[in-house]
Amino acid sequence: MKGWDYSPALESTSHVEIKKRYELYINGEWVKPASKKYFKTINPANEEVLAEVAHANEKDVDKAVKAARKAYDEVWSKISPAERAKYIFRIARLMQERSREFAVVESLDAGKTIRESRDVDVPLACNHFFYHAGWADKLEFAFPNRKIESIGVAGQIIPWNFPLLMAAWKIAPALATGNTVVLKPAETTPLTALKLAEIIHDSGLPPGVVNIVTGYGDTGAAIVNHKDVDKIAFTGSTGVGKIIQKAIAGTNKKATLELGGKSANIIMDDAPIDQAVEGVINGIFFNQGHVCCAGSRLFIQEGVVDTVIEKLKHRMKSLIVGNPLDKNTDIGAINSKEQLDIINGYLKIGEKEGAEMYQSPCDLPSSGYYCPPTLVMNLAQSSRLVQEEIFGPVLAIQTFRTIDEVIQKANNTPYGLAAGVWTDKGSRIFNLTTKLRAGVIWANTYNKFDPTSPFGGYKESGFGREGGLHGLEGYLKMN
Ligand code: ADP
């Protein structure tokens, strides 16, 4: 069976303005980079250039940090928490008003489907600002009997998988707790952070409270190494997380790191299978597998292996891979050529290892970076496809007999970001959730996010939490 044929349902781009060139947003102004350098950001769905973006160097970062420090000392640490809340609410509302535009720009720059950017990324980003605006003047109730203080200047570095949402995760709690910000979006997806800078400007936020500097890893490193930055909040690869930890060792900088994952989705033999299959599909193919907590390892209990695999393949046949702006598309473009090469490299390793592979028989567009959803089976526990984060629509399937066995196998990874458990029995859920070493564990669902729930990892998936009360702690000094 192939999926239904749908007529194209393209989201309009006519209401979206993308400038030819973006400068750095420092101290409430758009300034040219001291580096005099710009880089291109492209649409991974068709390889067309969307805009040129400034590449900040150390001097530019220094300017941004100085602006953030001045804003902290002279304004942001002095105004009342209720005033802070007003600005954050205003940012949330302005973002909501321009949500269609944000969704389209996110899909153009990141390759993610319009359905996701419209229904997941943008509403969640707005909700993070709304949620944190509510906390700004209630922090003393959040942490009763503790003396709390803001930290100062937060340097924030984010990846390309949820560009706007990650910016919201970082900026909203920092502002609510009274800190100022220098944020760097990822080099392949800078546009929605720059649009956010426009909104921040329109909100009347005092100059220097939020500064957005664009660039590559060197720009990120300049933020990490700047002497006057008090806290680093980073989301990205475990490799870069380790570099950052080394760089700040022995300094006074606080840090929260949200790093990679190789999360286990576990289907027990008593699970509601159709629901579980849909959850597994959502867990790994959602956002092209570009999700740090993607359910990239599937464990199926032996009695239901054949049924689950058959249903998975059946469902995969109806997934539509293609233009991210088409509302029918389930799986959009891989974020960059580099990432597509990484994913294809892993598929080659799987072939060499003699893994059994299944790819859905879908048509791929002739230009742009695409990868069909893929299952890999018959893998050894030591296989790199089981151990390493692929960050693409590739699901490694393993089987198990007993609960003890699956706990042991699921925990046998350097990571510990998330896990999913599918079963009819509450007692099994409680048993597994206490024994799986992962920061977030979903039961009979997957990839559910909410600003009120803390998110973060165990082991090499990082430390510190974002969201909820726990997320506020990362931006406060507490006595
Ligand atoms: P991913 O694999 O998700 O691209 P990276 O860790 O490479 O993750 O990138 C995440 C963010 O970290 C990006 O904004 C990137 O520019 C930045 N970055 C890369 N190298 C460094 C570094 N050495 N120091 C600080 N930031 C860096």
CSV table of N, CA and C in Angstrom, one decimal, residues 79-171:
chain,number,residue,atom,x,y,z
A,79,ILE,N,15.1,47.2,38.2
A,79,ILE,CA,13.6,47.4,38.0
A,79,ILE,C,12.9,46.3,38.8
A,80,SER,N,11.6,46.6,39.1
A,80,SER,CA,10.8,45.6,39.9
A,80,SER,C,10.5,44.4,39.1
A,81,PRO,N,10.4,43.3,39.8
A,81,PRO,CA,10.1,42.0,39.1
A,81,PRO,C,8.8,42.1,38.3
A,82,ALA,N,7.8,42.9,38.8
A,82,ALA,CA,6.6,43.0,38.1
A,82,ALA,C,6.8,43.7,36.7
A,83,GLU,N,7.7,44.7,36.7
A,83,GLU,CA,8.1,45.3,35.5
A,83,GLU,C,8.7,44.4,34.5
A,84,ARG,N,9.6,43.5,35.0
A,84,ARG,CA,10.2,42.5,34.2
A,84,ARG,C,9.2,41.6,33.5
A,85,ALA,N,8.2,41.2,34.3
A,85,ALA,CA,7.1,40.4,33.8
A,85,ALA,C,6.4,41.0,32.6
A,86,LYS,N,6.1,42.3,32.8
A,86,LYS,CA,5.4,43.0,31.7
A,86,LYS,C,6.1,42.9,30.4
A,87,TYR,N,7.4,43.1,30.4
A,87,TYR,CA,8.2,43.0,29.1
A,87,TYR,C,8.1,41.5,28.6
A,88,ILE,N,8.2,40.6,29.5
A,88,ILE,CA,8.2,39.2,29.0
A,88,ILE,C,6.8,38.8,28.4
A,89,PHE,N,5.7,39.3,29.1
A,89,PHE,CA,4.4,39.1,28.5
A,89,PHE,C,4.3,39.7,27.2
A,90,ARG,N,4.8,40.9,27.0
A,90,ARG,CA,4.7,41.6,25.8
A,90,ARG,C,5.4,40.8,24.7
A,91,ILE,N,6.6,40.3,25.0
A,91,ILE,CA,7.3,39.5,24.0
A,91,ILE,C,6.4,38.3,23.6
A,92,ALA,N,5.8,37.6,24.6
A,92,ALA,CA,5.0,36.5,24.3
A,92,ALA,C,3.8,36.8,23.3
A,93,ARG,N,3.2,37.9,23.7
A,93,ARG,CA,2.0,38.3,22.9
A,93,ARG,C,2.4,38.7,21.4
A,94,LEU,N,3.6,39.5,21.3
A,94,LEU,CA,4.0,39.9,20.0
A,94,LEU,C,4.4,38.7,19.1
A,95,MET,N,4.9,37.7,19.8
A,95,MET,CA,5.3,36.4,19.1
A,95,MET,C,4.0,35.7,18.6
A,96,GLN,N,3.1,35.7,19.5
A,96,GLN,CA,1.8,35.1,19.1
A,96,GLN,C,1.2,35.8,17.9
A,97,GLU,N,1.2,37.1,17.9
A,97,GLU,CA,0.6,37.8,16.8
A,97,GLU,C,1.3,37.5,15.5
A,98,ARG,N,2.6,37.3,15.6
A,98,ARG,CA,3.4,37.0,14.4
A,98,ARG,C,3.7,35.5,14.2
A,99,SER,N,2.8,34.7,14.8
A,99,SER,CA,3.2,33.2,14.8
A,99,SER,C,3.2,32.6,13.4
A,100,ARG,N,2.3,33.1,12.5
A,100,ARG,CA,2.4,32.5,11.2
A,100,ARG,C,3.7,32.7,10.5
A,101,GLU,N,4.2,34.0,10.7
A,101,GLU,CA,5.4,34.4,10.1
A,101,GLU,C,6.6,33.6,10.7
A,102,PHE,N,6.6,33.4,12.0
A,102,PHE,CA,7.6,32.6,12.7
A,102,PHE,C,7.6,31.2,12.1
A,103,ALA,N,6.4,30.6,12.0
A,103,ALA,CA,6.4,29.2,11.6
A,103,ALA,C,6.9,29.1,10.2
A,104,VAL,N,6.6,30.0,9.3
A,104,VAL,CA,7.1,29.9,7.9
A,104,VAL,C,8.6,30.0,7.9
A,105,VAL,N,9.1,31.0,8.6
A,105,VAL,CA,10.6,31.3,8.5
A,105,VAL,C,11.3,30.1,9.1
A,106,GLU,N,10.7,29.5,10.2
A,106,GLU,CA,11.4,28.3,10.8
A,106,GLU,C,11.4,27.2,9.8
A,107,SER,N,10.3,27.0,9.1
A,107,SER,CA,10.3,25.9,8.1
A,107,SER,C,11.3,26.1,7.0
A,108,LEU,N,11.4,27.4,6.5
A,108,LEU,CA,12.3,27.7,5.4
A,108,LEU,C,13.7,27.5,5.9
A,109,ASP,N,14.1,28.0,7.0
A,109,ASP,CA,15.5,28.0,7.4
A,109,ASP,C,16.0,26.6,8.0
A,110,ALA,N,15.1,25.9,8.7
A,110,ALA,CA,15.5,24.7,9.3
A,110,ALA,C,15.1,23.4,8.5
A,111,GLY,N,14.1,23.5,7.6
A,111,GLY,CA,13.7,22.3,6.9
A,111,GLY,C,12.6,21.5,7.6
A,112,LYS,N,12.1,22.0,8.7
A,112,LYS,CA,11.1,21.3,9.4
A,112,LYS,C,9.7,21.5,8.9
A,113,THR,N,8.8,20.6,9.0
A,113,THR,CA,7.5,20.7,8.4
A,113,THR,C,6.7,21.9,9.0
A,114,ILE,N,5.9,22.5,8.1
A,114,ILE,CA,5.1,23.6,8.6
A,114,ILE,C,4.1,23.1,9.7
A,115,ARG,N,3.7,21.9,9.6
A,115,ARG,CA,2.8,21.4,10.6
A,115,ARG,C,3.4,21.4,12.0
A,116,GLU,N,4.7,21.1,12.0
A,116,GLU,CA,5.4,21.1,13.3
A,116,GLU,C,5.7,22.5,13.8
A,117,SER,N,6.3,23.3,12.9
A,117,SER,CA,6.7,24.6,13.3
A,117,SER,C,5.4,25.4,13.7
A,118,ARG,N,4.3,25.2,13.0
A,118,ARG,CA,3.1,25.9,13.3
A,118,ARG,C,2.4,25.4,14.6
A,119,ASP,N,2.4,24.0,14.8
A,119,ASP,CA,1.7,23.4,15.9
A,119,ASP,C,2.5,23.1,17.1
A,120,VAL,N,3.8,23.0,16.9
A,120,VAL,CA,4.7,22.6,18.1
A,120,VAL,C,5.6,23.8,18.4
A,121,ASP,N,6.6,24.1,17.5
A,121,ASP,CA,7.6,25.0,17.9
A,121,ASP,C,7.2,26.4,18.3
A,122,VAL,N,6.3,27.0,17.5
A,122,VAL,CA,6.0,28.4,17.8
A,122,VAL,C,5.0,28.5,19.0
A,123,PRO,N,4.0,27.7,19.1
A,123,PRO,CA,3.1,27.8,20.3
A,123,PRO,C,3.9,27.5,21.6
A,124,LEU,N,4.8,26.5,21.5
A,124,LEU,CA,5.6,26.2,22.7
A,124,LEU,C,6.5,27.3,23.1
A,125,ALA,N,7.1,27.9,22.1
A,125,ALA,CA,8.0,29.1,22.3
A,125,ALA,C,7.2,30.2,23.0
A,126,CYS,N,6.0,30.5,22.5
A,126,CYS,CA,5.2,31.5,23.1
A,126,CYS,C,4.9,31.1,24.6
A,127,ASN,N,4.5,29.9,24.7
A,127,ASN,CA,4.1,29.4,26.1
A,127,ASN,C,5.3,29.5,27.1
A,128,HIS,N,6.5,29.4,26.6
A,128,HIS,CA,7.7,29.5,27.5
A,128,HIS,C,7.8,31.0,28.0
A,129,PHE,N,7.5,31.9,27.1
A,129,PHE,CA,7.5,33.3,27.5
A,129,PHE,C,6.4,33.6,28.5
A,130,PHE,N,5.2,33.1,28.1
A,130,PHE,CA,4.0,33.3,29.0
A,130,PHE,C,4.3,32.7,30.4
A,131,TYR,N,4.7,31.5,30.4
A,131,TYR,CA,5.0,30.8,31.7
A,131,TYR,C,6.0,31.5,32.6
A,132,HIS,N,7.1,31.9,31.9
A,132,HIS,CA,8.1,32.6,32.7
A,132,HIS,C,7.8,34.0,33.1
A,133,ALA,N,6.9,34.6,32.3
A,133,ALA,CA,6.5,36.0,32.7
A,133,ALA,C,5.7,35.8,34.0
A,134,GLY,N,5.0,34.8,34.2
A,134,GLY,CA,4.2,34.5,35.4
A,134,GLY,C,5.1,34.4,36.6
A,135,TRP,N,6.3,33.8,36.4
A,135,TRP,CA,7.2,33.6,37.6
A,135,TRP,C,7.9,34.8,38.1
A,136,ALA,N,8.1,35.8,37.1
A,136,ALA,CA,9.1,36.9,37.4
A,136,ALA,C,8.8,37.5,38.8
A,137,ASP,N,7.5,37.8,39.1
A,137,ASP,CA,7.3,38.5,40.4
A,137,ASP,C,6.9,37.5,41.5
A,138,LYS,N,7.1,36.2,41.3
A,138,LYS,CA,6.7,35.2,42.3
A,138,LYS,C,7.9,34.3,42.8
A,139,LEU,N,9.1,34.8,42.5
A,139,LEU,CA,10.2,33.9,42.7
A,139,LEU,C,10.4,33.6,44.2
A,140,GLU,N,10.0,34.5,45.0
A,140,GLU,CA,10.2,34.3,46.5
A,140,GLU,C,9.2,33.1,47.0
A,141,PHE,N,8.1,33.0,46.2
A,141,PHE,CA,7.2,31.9,46.5
A,141,PHE,C,7.7,30.6,45.9
A,142,ALA,N,8.4,30.7,44.8
A,142,ALA,CA,9.0,29.5,44.2
A,142,ALA,C,10.0,28.9,45.1
A,143,PHE,N,10.8,29.7,45.7
A,143,PHE,CA,11.8,29.2,46.6
A,143,PHE,C,11.7,29.8,48.0
A,144,PRO,N,10.7,29.3,48.8
A,144,PRO,CA,10.4,29.9,50.1
A,144,PRO,C,11.6,29.7,51.0
A,145,ASN,N,11.8,30.7,51.9
A,145,ASN,CA,12.9,30.6,52.9
A,145,ASN,C,14.3,30.5,52.3
A,146,ARG,N,14.4,30.9,51.1
A,146,ARG,CA,15.8,30.9,50.5
A,146,ARG,C,16.0,32.4,50.0
A,147,LYS,N,17.3,32.8,50.1
A,147,LYS,CA,17.6,34.1,49.6
A,147,LYS,C,18.1,33.9,48.2
A,148,ILE,N,17.4,34.6,47.3
A,148,ILE,CA,17.7,34.3,45.9
A,148,ILE,C,18.2,35.6,45.2
A,149,GLU,N,19.1,35.4,44.3
A,149,GLU,CA,19.7,36.6,43.5
A,149,GLU,C,19.9,36.2,42.1
A,150,SER,N,19.8,37.1,41.2
A,150,SER,CA,20.1,36.8,39.8
A,150,SER,C,21.6,36.6,39.6
A,151,ILE,N,22.0,36.0,38.5
A,151,ILE,CA,23.4,35.7,38.4
A,151,ILE,C,24.2,36.8,37.7
A,152,GLY,N,23.6,37.4,36.6
A,152,GLY,CA,24.3,38.5,35.9
A,152,GLY,C,24.1,38.4,34.4
A,153,VAL,N,25.2,38.1,33.7
A,153,VAL,CA,25.1,38.0,32.2
A,153,VAL,C,25.2,36.5,31.9
A,154,ALA,N,24.1,36.1,31.1
A,154,ALA,CA,24.1,34.7,30.7
A,154,ALA,C,24.5,34.6,29.2
A,155,GLY,N,25.4,33.8,28.9
A,155,GLY,CA,25.8,33.5,27.5
A,155,GLY,C,25.1,32.2,27.1
A,156,GLN,N,24.3,32.3,26.0
A,156,GLN,CA,23.5,31.2,25.7
A,156,GLN,C,23.7,30.7,24.2
A,157,ILE,N,24.0,29.4,24.1
A,157,ILE,CA,24.4,28.9,22.8
A,157,ILE,C,23.4,27.8,22.4
A,158,ILE,N,22.8,27.9,21.2
A,158,ILE,CA,21.7,26.9,20.9
A,158,ILE,C,22.0,26.2,19.6
A,159,PRO,N,21.3,25.1,19.4
A,159,PRO,CA,21.5,24.3,18.2
A,159,PRO,C,20.4,24.6,17.1
A,160,TRP,N,20.5,23.7,16.1
A,160,TRP,CA,19.6,24.0,14.9
A,160,TRP,C,18.4,23.2,14.9
A,161,ASN,N,18.1,22.3,15.9
A,161,ASN,CA,17.0,21.4,15.7
A,161,ASN,C,15.6,22.1,16.1
A,162,PHE,N,15.6,23.0,17.1
A,162,PHE,CA,14.4,23.8,17.4
A,162,PHE,C,14.9,25.2,17.6
A,163,PRO,N,15.2,25.9,16.6
A,163,PRO,CA,15.9,27.2,16.7
A,163,PRO,C,15.1,28.2,17.6
A,164,LEU,N,13.8,28.4,17.2
A,164,LEU,CA,13.1,29.4,18.0
A,164,LEU,C,12.8,28.9,19.4
A,165,LEU,N,12.4,27.7,19.5
A,165,LEU,CA,12.0,27.1,20.8
A,165,LEU,C,13.2,27.1,21.8
A,166,MET,N,14.3,26.8,21.2
A,166,MET,CA,15.5,26.8,22.1
A,166,MET,C,15.9,28.2,22.6
A,167,ALA,N,15.7,29.2,21.7
A,167,ALA,CA,15.9,30.6,22.1
A,167,ALA,C,14.9,30.9,23.2
A,168,ALA,N,13.7,30.5,23.1
A,168,ALA,CA,12.7,30.8,24.1
A,168,ALA,C,13.0,30.1,25.4
A,169,TRP,N,13.5,28.8,25.3
A,169,TRP,CA,13.9,28.1,26.5
A,169,TRP,C,15.0,28.8,27.3
A,170,LYS,N,15.8,29.4,26.5
A,170,LYS,CA,17.0,30.1,27.1
A,170,LYS,C,16.6,31.5,27.6
A,171,ILE,N,16.0,32.3,26.7
A,171,ILE,CA,15.9,33.7,27.1
A,171,ILE,C,14.8,33.9,28.1
